[in-house]
Amino acid sequence: MPLFAAGVSHKNAPLALREQLAADEDKVREILRDLVGGGTLREAVILSTCNRVEVYGVADVPGEARAAAFRHLCRQRGVASAAVEGLLYTYAEEDAIRHAFRVAASLDSMMIGEPQILGQVKDAFALAQGCEAVGPALHTLFTQAFAVAKRVRTETEIARHAVSVSFAAVELAKTIFAKLAGRAVLLLGAGKMSELAAKHLVEQGAFPIYVVNRTWARAQELARALSGTAVPFEELGTALAAVDIVITSTGAAAPIVTRDMVAPVVRGRGTRPLFFIDIAVPRDVEPGVDALPGVYRYDIDDLQQVVDANIRERLREAQRGEALVEREVAKFRARLGDVEVIPTIVSLRERLEEIRAGEVRRTLARLPDASPETRAALEALSAGIVNKILHAPITKLRESSRAGAHRSWLALVHELFGLGRRS
Amino acid sequence: MHPHLQNIAIIAYVCAMGLALAHLVQRQTLVHRLAVLATLVGWIAHTLALVVHAIEIGGPPLGTLPNAVSVVVWVVVLLEMLVERQSGVTVLGAFVMPVVVVLSLKSSVARPVTLAPALGNAWIWIHIALALVGIAAFVLNFAGAIMYLLQERQIRHKRPGRFYHRLPPLQTLDRWTYRTLALGFPFLTTGLILGAVWARTAWGSVFAFDPLAFFSLVAWVIYAGTLAGRAAGGWHGRRAAYFAIVGFAALVLTLGAGLFLPGRHGA
């Protein structure tokens, strides 16, 4: 099965070029029909996202098929094919399998572990299926790639921890509070990032949401967007007493939430912690606040530090993902090898059985007086010879398929025993 | 038969401890499964050891203090497995198993001297059993306190460390230490009272100096103080966790004293 994968991605091509090449579904359909219908490729899947444009294909002459596919893409998108040709990477056979697994498992992504890519690969596969561009080879490959991606996702932690500041804030809240459902949140200021963090908290069940802003109209607007309550700026102190999580993002030049303001609030809270997420620069919450018992405060730098640590963790986990992919590639290759070798073994057996049965028939025709015992002995003798002769070649074929070098052996066996053309 | 099983149990507990600690740092599911398996193997061997021993001596295996400590360990391991399953806190083993191992080793190296003959009626078994359940609860209390301090420390330091995301939320841990304290305290109290009552009838005085009785009273005072502080004074968090650790240290001294110093409880 001459399998290949070729394309451009964020690793080797500038965004401008990727933008130009990225094709929408209709265009991809058209190209697939042309390529597979025209016989250039036997099977094809085109993956087109903002980070990569790739063709996975099966063709008798992979080099030609690859060039044809990208000429098509370039023509469709009005890109000079020379510019693309020089950048293209190509993987063949085992490397193509590995590449498909790595892409689906998000190991090749710009942000390792990002969850969208698997869905995009699935869509690309479905699209190609819809165009009848998927045959047995790519079907096996992609089904397995989805399974590998799932394993990498569940068995390693590449997608586990937050890599954005707003998600990191939510994750931190989870290490403090037993559950986020029913935690009251106060938004101080109306920055985009704080709104995003608040949305994440609401998704986790945080309720109620209070919004305090110097501009009353903006407070009301944001409160509506988050199904919360706008609170006048003067009542900030009261609001602090009522909430568990405070997200601040005002443009104020000096801290708004001071230690003197929080200290009396803390005394009345009992065992409930109070968590400040300060996304503002300059900071809105006085750093001394978190010296108070049960008060935790993270500013933008602290959150960034958490994000950085999480990214490092993802890279470490990616190593484990790569090892897993490597094992899966080896398994998959062995399976593919078996798939190719087994029909040959079957026809080899059939061929020799045919010869044996014919010879036995002919011999017995010349021995009309042969007793049933003699007939049985002849059958057994001939079957025994055939099995003994077949043993070595079949073993060899199986071994060669596991070693990945079955192709020349298959050709040889077909040639020697006149098994007819391999499909 | 019984010492062999006992040894198998201890070896399995040591393996479980190593694996649980490795899981805390590495967070591999396989390592955790092995830790759970080792714990279970140890506990089963331990159960058999206790049963065999009970048959050998023809009564509950509480006749000597090392035996009694062994029963504490048995209860603690059972609780650890149940709580871990129930709460999904897979790192619990890393904090409980070291205590289990220390107590197991302690009880196995102590000379098995039978309890003083005065201790020989049903009351005394109740005294021992209640104290043991109390101690088991305090082992979990201690584990919760350690986890609380680690978690609080890494949140305050703002540098996600090795254990980041591996420990339960602070609030959960705080509640945990409170609940285990509230559970263990009545058992310990009743156990001590029964012991004191017995001492009066048996020896005519509550405290003719016995090291175990002395240290257990110290532990009781610490736990009583913590409970009062939590219930009335609103203590929680770090302060409560520190007290849990000090209280547990007193309990360990109690058992150590009982095992290694001469006194009424044997040895």
XYZ file of C-alpha atoms in Angstrom:
690
model
C 0.000 0.000 0.000
C 1.954 3.082 -1.166
C 0.748 5.531 1.449
C 1.901 9.108 1.775
C 1.133 12.309 3.657
C 2.269 15.692 2.381
C 1.558 19.277 3.207
C 2.461 22.534 4.851
C 1.903 23.466 8.487
C 2.691 26.097 11.083
C 6.062 24.413 11.427
C 7.332 25.217 7.968
C 5.033 27.693 6.248
C 4.209 31.311 7.103
C 0.655 32.164 8.095
C 0.148 34.199 4.928
C 0.715 31.142 2.777
C -1.403 28.858 4.968
C -4.244 31.353 4.749
C -4.037 31.371 1.000
C -3.956 27.602 0.724
C -6.704 26.806 3.214
C -9.693 25.632 1.222
C -13.333 25.495 2.290
C -15.367 22.300 2.210
C -16.778 22.781 -1.268
C -13.359 23.341 -2.754
C -11.964 20.323 -0.934
C -14.822 18.199 -2.297
C -14.103 19.379 -5.794
C -10.405 18.650 -5.502
C -11.005 15.194 -4.020
C -13.380 14.281 -6.841
C -10.887 15.447 -9.433
C -7.959 13.612 -7.882
C -9.615 10.317 -7.029
C -12.094 10.355 -9.891
C -9.322 11.169 -12.325
C -7.300 8.216 -11.096
C -4.283 10.197 -9.888
C -4.879 8.877 -6.399
C -6.579 5.703 -5.318
C -7.631 7.210 -2.005
C -7.303 10.704 -0.509
C -8.163 12.777 2.556
C -7.504 16.523 2.597
C -7.069 18.219 5.945
C -7.366 21.984 5.746
C -7.207 24.067 8.938
C -5.677 27.436 9.736
C -2.527 25.695 10.927
C -2.081 23.063 8.257
C -3.059 21.981 4.769
C -2.288 18.327 4.198
C -3.095 15.555 1.773
C -3.159 11.936 2.925
C -3.230 9.630 -0.035
C -2.718 6.216 -1.528
C -1.304 6.190 -5.040
C 0.703 3.887 -7.225
C 3.176 6.680 -7.881
C 3.152 8.737 -4.682
C 5.548 11.429 -5.936
C 3.399 12.236 -8.926
C 0.183 12.053 -6.929
C 1.527 14.454 -4.360
C 2.596 16.986 -6.974
C -0.737 16.692 -8.752
C -2.681 17.183 -5.520
C -0.863 20.353 -4.607
C -0.946 21.719 -8.137
C -4.690 21.339 -7.868
C -4.848 23.037 -4.493
C -2.684 25.904 -5.665
C -4.666 26.394 -8.821
C -7.926 26.405 -6.890
C -6.618 29.004 -4.473
C -4.624 31.020 -6.973
C -1.298 30.417 -5.272
C 1.931 30.044 -7.214
C 2.646 26.333 -6.938
C 6.395 26.894 -7.007
C 6.188 28.717 -3.663
C 4.398 25.746 -2.100
C 6.376 22.987 -3.778
C 9.569 24.100 -2.086
C 8.003 24.014 1.379
C 6.111 20.756 1.205
C 7.057 17.987 3.565
C 6.305 14.449 2.530
C 6.057 11.327 4.617
C 5.805 7.872 3.135
C 4.580 4.586 4.554
C 5.496 4.243 8.196
C 6.321 7.941 8.505
C 2.950 8.827 7.032
C 1.236 6.585 9.581
C 3.188 8.242 12.365
C 2.354 11.688 11.061
C -1.368 10.928 10.906
C -1.293 9.616 14.483
C 0.670 12.609 15.761
C -1.562 15.158 14.073
C -4.781 13.541 15.342
C -3.318 13.253 18.847
C -2.466 16.967 18.817
C 1.235 16.249 19.256
C 2.018 18.214 16.116
C -0.148 21.190 17.041
C 1.061 24.699 17.712
C -0.281 24.405 21.268
C 0.322 20.781 22.110
C -2.784 19.087 23.396
C -5.246 21.604 21.963
C -8.572 19.834 21.545
C -9.827 21.149 18.183
C -7.526 19.248 15.854
C -9.078 15.833 16.429
C -12.480 17.189 15.431
C -10.962 18.785 12.351
C -9.329 15.535 11.305
C -12.614 13.707 11.838
C -14.419 16.279 9.701
C -11.823 15.994 6.945
C -12.182 12.217 7.015
C -15.986 12.397 6.874
C -15.793 14.850 4.014
C -13.540 12.532 2.027
C -15.843 9.604 2.806
C -18.719 11.648 1.460
C -16.809 12.071 -1.806
C -16.057 8.336 -1.897
C -12.378 9.162 -1.748
C -11.725 6.846 1.211
C -10.809 3.222 0.547
C -9.725 0.424 2.884
C -6.223 1.800 3.486
C -7.137 5.309 4.625
C -10.171 3.959 6.439
C -7.988 1.706 8.582
C -5.415 4.447 9.026
C -7.816 7.141 10.180
C -9.939 4.899 12.376
C -6.761 3.871 14.130
C -5.553 7.490 14.311
C -8.745 8.442 16.167
C -8.233 5.603 18.611
C -4.598 6.592 19.179
C -5.597 10.230 19.694
C -8.094 9.171 22.307
C -5.522 7.042 24.084
C -2.970 9.856 24.142
C -5.621 12.173 25.507
C -6.735 9.885 28.308
C -3.447 8.218 29.199
C -1.256 11.283 29.282
C -1.956 14.720 30.668
C -1.172 16.714 27.543
C -4.607 18.276 27.521
C -5.116 18.426 31.236
C -4.022 21.757 32.556
C -4.973 25.295 31.665
C -2.787 27.142 29.177
C -4.678 30.409 29.207
C -4.726 32.935 32.017
C -8.489 32.849 32.405
C -8.616 29.045 32.615
C -5.650 28.996 34.976
C -7.651 31.256 37.299
C -10.563 28.827 37.260
C -8.238 25.905 37.911
C -6.767 27.698 40.898
C -10.225 28.371 42.249
C -10.766 24.626 42.071
C -7.728 23.947 44.242
C -9.154 26.248 46.890
C -12.908 25.621 46.892
C -14.464 22.207 47.366
C -16.777 23.000 44.471
C -17.368 26.057 42.341
C -21.118 25.552 42.120
C -22.773 28.095 44.364
C -19.634 30.212 44.841
C -20.457 33.907 44.650
C -18.284 35.933 42.275
C -17.609 39.660 42.210
C -16.344 41.335 39.069
C -14.580 44.591 39.733
C -13.954 46.460 36.491
C -15.028 45.285 33.083
C -12.021 43.986 31.179
C -12.382 41.371 28.452
C -10.185 38.848 30.234
C -12.036 39.163 33.512
C -15.308 38.699 31.692
C -13.910 35.528 30.129
C -12.750 34.196 33.506
C -16.170 34.993 34.957
C -17.834 33.116 32.110
C -15.720 30.042 32.829
C -16.723 30.272 36.491
C -20.402 30.584 35.560
C -20.031 27.476 33.376
C -18.802 25.648 36.472
C -21.918 26.702 38.343
C -20.664 29.802 40.162
C -23.598 31.881 41.356
C -24.551 34.664 42.000
C -22.418 37.114 40.033
C -22.012 40.729 41.129
C -20.555 43.448 38.928
C -19.012 46.640 40.255
C -17.784 49.306 37.882
C -17.179 53.038 38.083
C -19.403 53.498 35.063
C -22.851 52.383 36.138
C -24.067 51.746 32.600
C -21.120 49.429 31.869
C -21.730 47.568 35.128
C -25.332 46.979 34.136
C -24.376 45.878 30.652
C -21.860 43.335 31.907
C -24.249 42.148 34.630
C -26.830 41.448 31.949
C -24.311 39.521 29.850
C -23.430 37.273 32.803
C -26.946 37.104 34.293
C -25.552 38.896 37.348
C -26.388 41.924 39.467
C -24.829 45.369 39.103
C -23.727 46.857 42.421
C -22.906 50.564 42.960
C -19.213 51.311 43.410
C -19.793 52.703 46.910
C -21.012 49.309 48.115
C -17.818 47.482 47.211
C -17.010 46.718 50.860
C -20.416 45.128 51.445
C -20.152 43.142 48.256
C -16.737 41.778 49.306
C -18.295 40.259 52.398
C -20.829 38.374 50.330
C -18.579 36.714 47.761
C -15.933 33.970 47.529
C -14.089 34.923 44.356
C -13.185 38.446 43.264
C -11.933 39.174 39.746
C -10.494 42.645 39.297
C -9.537 44.408 36.102
C -9.987 48.158 36.486
C -7.772 50.787 34.953
C -7.167 52.454 38.317
C -3.683 53.785 39.012
C -3.637 52.668 42.665
C -4.991 49.539 44.380
C -8.724 49.710 45.017
C -8.973 46.738 47.339
C -6.763 47.401 50.338
C -5.822 45.315 53.299
C -7.777 47.610 55.598
C -10.834 46.997 53.502
C -10.499 43.202 53.499
C -9.439 42.635 57.137
C -12.892 43.261 58.674
C -14.499 41.157 55.952
C -12.273 38.159 56.735
C -13.206 38.093 60.394
C -16.846 37.480 59.556
C -16.221 34.713 57.021
C -15.451 31.771 59.259
C -13.869 28.950 57.325
C -14.790 30.251 53.850
C -11.691 31.213 51.849
C -11.598 34.407 49.778
C -9.827 34.315 46.436
C -8.691 37.426 44.560
C -7.874 37.132 40.865
C -6.238 40.414 39.936
C -5.881 40.731 36.176
C -5.314 44.504 36.219
C -2.022 46.242 35.504
C -1.279 48.181 37.649
C -2.754 45.892 40.268
C -6.133 46.498 41.869
C -5.565 44.421 44.994
C -2.949 45.356 47.535
C -0.365 42.536 47.731
C -0.509 42.540 51.555
C -4.088 41.281 51.398
C -3.095 37.654 51.111
C -1.267 37.736 54.423
C -4.741 37.609 55.992
C -5.839 34.102 56.968
C -7.918 32.344 54.344
C -7.246 35.015 51.715
C -5.503 34.066 48.476
C -4.438 36.509 45.796
C -3.081 35.886 42.328
C -2.052 38.716 40.033
C -1.437 38.502 36.310
C 2.214 37.511 36.755
C 1.301 34.733 39.179
C -1.283 33.418 36.742
C 1.213 33.593 33.901
C 3.620 31.586 36.002
C 0.978 28.913 36.469
C 0.329 28.905 32.725
C 4.046 28.552 31.978
C 4.368 25.665 34.391
C 1.366 23.989 32.793
C 2.877 24.367 29.336
C 6.091 22.790 30.566
C 3.997 19.980 32.013
C 2.322 19.511 28.627
C 5.668 19.242 26.902
C 6.755 16.618 29.407
C 3.545 14.719 28.859
C 3.991 15.049 25.108
C 7.098 12.873 25.447
C 4.911 10.124 26.839
C 2.439 10.728 24.026
C 5.208 10.320 21.453
C 6.279 7.024 22.978
C 2.699 5.816 22.854
C 2.379 6.837 19.195
C 5.606 4.998 18.423
C 4.246 1.773 19.888
C 0.972 2.201 18.030
C 2.779 2.780 14.734
C 4.689 -0.480 15.143
C 1.487 -2.359 15.962
C -0.345 -0.795 13.065
C 2.421 -1.611 10.618
C 2.405 -5.246 11.704
C -1.347 -5.337 11.220
C -1.101 -3.797 7.762
C 1.604 -6.298 6.882
C -0.615 -9.186 7.946
C -3.483 -7.773 5.954
C -1.319 -7.888 2.845
C 0.369 -11.196 3.467
C -2.638 -13.283 4.456
C -4.318 -13.369 1.000
C -1.040 -14.561 -0.496
C -0.709 -17.328 2.058
C -4.282 -18.395 1.362
C -3.811 -18.505 -2.405
C -0.502 -20.284 -2.002
C -2.201 -23.008 0.022
C -5.023 -23.221 -2.485
C -2.611 -23.479 -5.379
C -0.668 -26.357 -3.849
C -3.836 -28.103 -2.691
C -5.093 -27.925 -6.245
C -1.881 -29.561 -7.534
C -1.910 -32.190 -4.812
C -5.554 -33.151 -5.275
C -5.063 -33.342 -9.048
C -2.038 -35.614 -8.767
C -3.726 -37.891 -6.236
C -6.780 -38.184 -8.469
C -4.647 -39.069 -11.461
C -2.636 -41.700 -9.569
C -5.731 -43.307 -8.107
C -7.273 -43.478 -11.588
C -4.391 -45.755 -12.548
C -4.918 -47.913 -9.446
C -8.537 -49.082 -9.665
C -7.909 -51.957 -7.211
C -6.480 -49.795 -4.478
C -7.972 -50.586 -1.101
C -9.514 -47.765 0.965
C -6.437 -47.985 3.215
C -4.118 -47.350 0.252
C -6.228 -44.410 -0.878
C -6.163 -42.903 2.571
C -2.436 -43.430 2.813
C -1.881 -41.683 -0.507
C -4.005 -38.731 0.591
C -2.125 -38.490 3.848
C 1.250 -38.843 2.187
C 0.609 -36.105 -0.359
C -0.937 -33.752 2.206
C 2.044 -34.329 4.465
C 4.526 -33.465 1.702
C 2.634 -30.295 0.778
C 2.451 -29.117 4.374
C 6.125 -29.761 4.960
C 7.082 -27.861 1.818
C 4.766 -24.954 2.640
C 5.915 -24.594 6.203
C 9.118 -22.679 5.468
C 7.738 -20.201 2.900
C 4.689 -19.367 5.041
C 6.789 -18.813 8.117
C 9.111 -16.645 6.069
C 6.223 -14.598 4.682
C 4.815 -13.967 8.147
C 8.215 -12.980 9.471
C 8.933 -10.674 6.583
C 5.613 -8.883 7.087
C 6.452 -8.268 10.756
C 9.854 -6.970 9.735
C 8.183 -4.614 7.251
C 9.971 -6.090 4.232
C 7.184 -8.260 2.925
C 6.774 -6.594 -0.426
C 9.733 -8.193 -2.199
C 8.871 -11.559 -0.625
C 5.291 -11.320 -1.781
C 6.409 -10.563 -5.328
C 8.851 -13.456 -5.264
C 6.292 -15.966 -4.007
C 3.747 -14.845 -6.556
C 6.305 -15.129 -9.298
C 7.574 -18.555 -8.234
C 4.205 -20.212 -7.806
C 2.412 -18.371 -10.576
C -0.222 -16.972 -8.244
C -1.263 -14.241 -10.656
C -1.032 -10.479 -10.249
C -1.248 -9.100 -6.778
C -4.035 -6.586 -6.331
C 2.139 -19.280 60.450
C 1.045 -16.033 62.021
C 4.479 -14.313 62.006
C 4.949 -15.259 58.352
C 1.638 -13.754 57.346
C 2.436 -10.727 59.455
C 5.728 -10.308 57.587
C 4.054 -10.664 54.210
C 1.598 -7.974 55.251
C 4.375 -5.614 56.336
C 6.343 -6.183 53.138
C 3.220 -5.511 51.079
C 2.544 -2.338 53.070
C 6.095 -1.130 52.472
C 5.665 -1.787 48.721
C 2.303 0.004 48.787
C 3.903 2.973 50.513
C 6.685 3.179 47.929
C 4.235 2.908 45.063
C 1.838 5.434 46.604
C 4.676 7.931 47.023
C 5.822 7.265 43.455
C 2.275 7.875 42.289
C 2.191 11.185 44.125
C 5.224 12.376 42.188
C 4.738 10.570 38.874
C 0.990 10.342 38.621
C 0.862 7.221 36.524
C -2.381 5.316 36.678
C -0.549 2.022 36.537
C 1.544 2.908 39.576
C -1.586 3.809 41.475
C -3.253 0.526 40.554
C -0.210 -1.374 41.758
C -0.242 0.624 45.009
C -3.903 -0.257 45.549
C -3.152 -3.891 44.758
C -0.207 -4.019 47.167
C -2.343 -2.415 49.872
C -5.079 -4.965 49.311
C -2.633 -7.890 49.329
C -1.109 -6.573 52.544
C -4.484 -6.122 54.139
C -5.643 -9.625 53.226
C -2.419 -11.149 54.568
C -2.873 -9.005 57.646
C -6.469 -10.164 58.091
C -5.373 -13.801 57.836
C -2.541 -13.157 60.290
C -4.980 -11.694 62.799
C -7.458 -14.530 62.338
C -4.774 -17.198 62.673
C -3.415 -15.493 65.749
C -6.879 -15.192 67.273
C -7.377 -18.942 66.777
C -3.957 -19.676 68.253
C -4.608 -17.715 71.432
C -8.322 -18.484 71.504
C -9.553 -14.919 71.812
C -9.406 -11.486 70.192
C -5.811 -10.644 69.189
C -5.621 -7.732 71.598
C -3.802 -9.483 74.379
C -0.553 -7.567 73.959
C -0.031 -3.982 72.999
C 1.873 -4.827 69.796
C -1.138 -6.946 68.806
C -3.463 -4.093 69.593
C -1.381 -1.713 67.467
C -1.513 -4.270 64.702
C -5.304 -4.120 64.895
C -5.146 -0.303 64.668
C -3.102 -0.667 61.507
C -5.649 -3.121 60.150
C -8.493 -0.669 60.769
C -6.505 2.240 59.301
C -5.713 0.359 56.090
C -9.349 -0.667 55.714
C -10.482 2.939 56.226
C -7.828 4.211 53.840
C -8.995 1.885 51.067
C -12.651 2.748 51.613
C -12.127 6.502 51.843
C -9.855 6.517 48.807
C -12.447 4.634 46.772
C -15.279 6.786 47.985
C -13.651 10.175 47.636
C -11.538 9.497 44.559
C -8.557 11.114 46.287
C -5.966 8.768 44.823
C -3.069 10.414 46.646
C -4.434 9.529 50.090
C -2.320 6.377 50.243
C 0.867 8.418 49.992
C -0.029 10.123 53.266
C -1.536 7.208 55.166
C 0.743 4.334 54.185
C 3.912 5.818 55.733
C 2.079 5.985 59.077
C 0.880 2.420 58.569
C 4.399 1.240 57.883
C 5.856 3.026 60.908
C 3.198 1.595 63.205
C 3.548 -1.898 61.730
C 7.290 -1.912 62.153
C 6.976 -0.523 65.668
C 4.550 -3.199 66.685
C 6.634 -5.935 65.106
C 9.924 -4.995 66.818
C 8.408 -4.447 70.262
C 8.718 -7.348 72.656
C 5.385 -9.111 72.825
C 4.805 -9.069 76.566
C 1.258 -9.924 77.555
C -0.767 -7.264 79.240
C -0.710 -7.128 83.015
C -2.962 -9.833 84.414
C -5.284 -7.294 85.997
C -6.443 -6.490 82.495
C -8.645 -9.369 81.771
C -12.305 -8.739 81.443
C -14.809 -7.618 78.852
C -14.574 -3.967 79.872
C -10.985 -3.884 78.942
C -11.661 -5.100 75.426
C -14.131 -2.277 74.963
C -11.565 0.171 76.327
C -9.008 -1.075 73.825
C -11.391 -1.273 70.860
C -12.709 2.275 71.352
C -9.226 3.722 71.750
C -8.141 1.906 68.607
C -10.978 3.255 66.470
C -10.162 6.712 67.788
C -6.511 6.305 66.877
C -7.449 5.075 63.392
C -9.540 8.194 62.806
C -6.635 10.345 63.961
C -4.311 8.721 61.439
C -6.639 9.985 58.709
C -6.868 13.315 60.512
C -3.088 13.551 60.395
C -2.947 12.643 56.694
C -5.559 15.319 55.932
C -3.592 17.927 57.889
C -0.370 17.156 56.014
C -2.180 17.392 52.682
C -3.766 20.677 53.752
C -0.424 22.214 54.631
C 1.168 21.070 51.364
C -1.714 22.334 49.276
C -1.934 25.642 51.129
C 1.817 26.115 50.817
C 1.884 25.639 47.089
C -1.095 27.930 46.573
C 0.528 30.636 48.695
C 3.877 30.264 46.983
C 2.227 30.613 43.593
C 4.672 28.232 42.020
C 2.933 25.093 40.868
C 5.055 22.320 42.307
C 5.216 18.584 41.862
C 1.925 18.038 43.645
C 0.016 20.698 41.793
C -3.486 19.453 40.921
C -2.767 16.246 42.772
C -4.226 17.182 46.101
C -7.877 17.817 46.921
C -9.060 21.434 47.277
C -8.205 23.271 50.487
C -11.795 23.506 51.620
C -12.284 19.772 51.241
C -9.127 19.040 53.225
C -10.151 21.467 55.952
C -13.539 19.764 56.287
C -11.827 16.412 56.233
C -9.594 17.221 59.200
C -12.599 18.569 61.058
C -14.716 15.472 60.425
C -12.021 12.970 61.319
C -11.360 14.944 64.498
C -15.058 14.999 65.356
C -15.235 11.258 64.684
C -12.093 10.208 66.528
C -12.518 12.360 69.601
C -15.600 10.695 71.170
C -14.024 7.259 70.687
C -10.756 8.346 72.250
C -12.594 10.043 75.115
C -14.786 7.062 75.922
C -11.813 4.747 75.604
C -9.833 6.836 78.072
C -12.689 7.102 80.543
C -13.195 3.354 80.521
C -9.472 2.926 81.028
C -9.484 5.311 83.962
C -12.505 3.648 85.545
C -10.856 0.281 85.149
C -7.594 1.559 86.599
C -9.428 2.772 89.675
C -11.125 -0.538 90.315
C -8.052 -2.589 89.458
C -5.327 -0.582 91.126
C -7.236 1.843 93.272
C -5.811 4.918 91.580
C -6.342 6.501 88.216
C -2.751 7.541 87.599
C -0.088 5.592 89.278
C 2.396 6.656 86.701
C 1.843 4.732 83.489
C 3.583 6.224 80.413
C 0.882 5.198 77.983
C -1.871 6.669 80.089
C 0.139 9.849 80.550
C 0.825 10.483 76.872
C -2.680 9.535 75.829
C -3.968 12.182 78.218
C -1.623 14.720 76.610
C -2.962 13.770 73.171
C -6.518 13.981 74.433
C -5.929 17.498 75.813
C -4.495 18.646 72.467
C -7.393 17.182 70.490
C -9.933 18.559 72.960
C -8.346 21.989 72.593
C -8.415 21.790 68.792
C -12.013 20.655 68.763
C -13.027 23.448 71.117
C -11.056 25.947 69.039
C -12.733 24.774 65.860
C -16.235 24.579 67.248
C -16.219 27.753 69.326
C -13.262 29.852 68.245
C -13.670 29.412 64.487
C -10.224 27.893 64.148
C -9.570 26.324 60.813
C -7.050 26.038 58.067
C -3.407 26.122 58.937
C -3.784 26.473 62.695
C -6.135 23.499 62.896
C -3.750 21.499 60.712
C -0.779 22.271 62.979
C -2.739 21.110 66.000
C -3.736 17.929 64.210
C -0.070 17.174 63.649
C 0.938 17.923 67.230
C -1.947 15.805 68.517
C -0.891 12.939 66.333
C 2.709 13.239 67.479
C 1.421 12.809 71.040
C -0.530 9.732 69.965
C 2.553 8.221 68.363
C 4.441 8.886 71.610
C 1.586 7.219 73.467
C 1.907 4.049 71.447
C 5.693 4.246 71.531
C 5.623 4.573 75.288
C 3.259 1.649 75.596
C 5.418 -0.481 73.354
C 8.848 0.347 74.702
C 8.553 1.680 78.258
C 7.619 -0.408 81.266
C 4.170 0.362 82.658
C 0.811 -1.118 83.465
C -0.065 -1.667 79.832
C 2.575 -4.364 79.589
C 6.245 -4.488 78.647
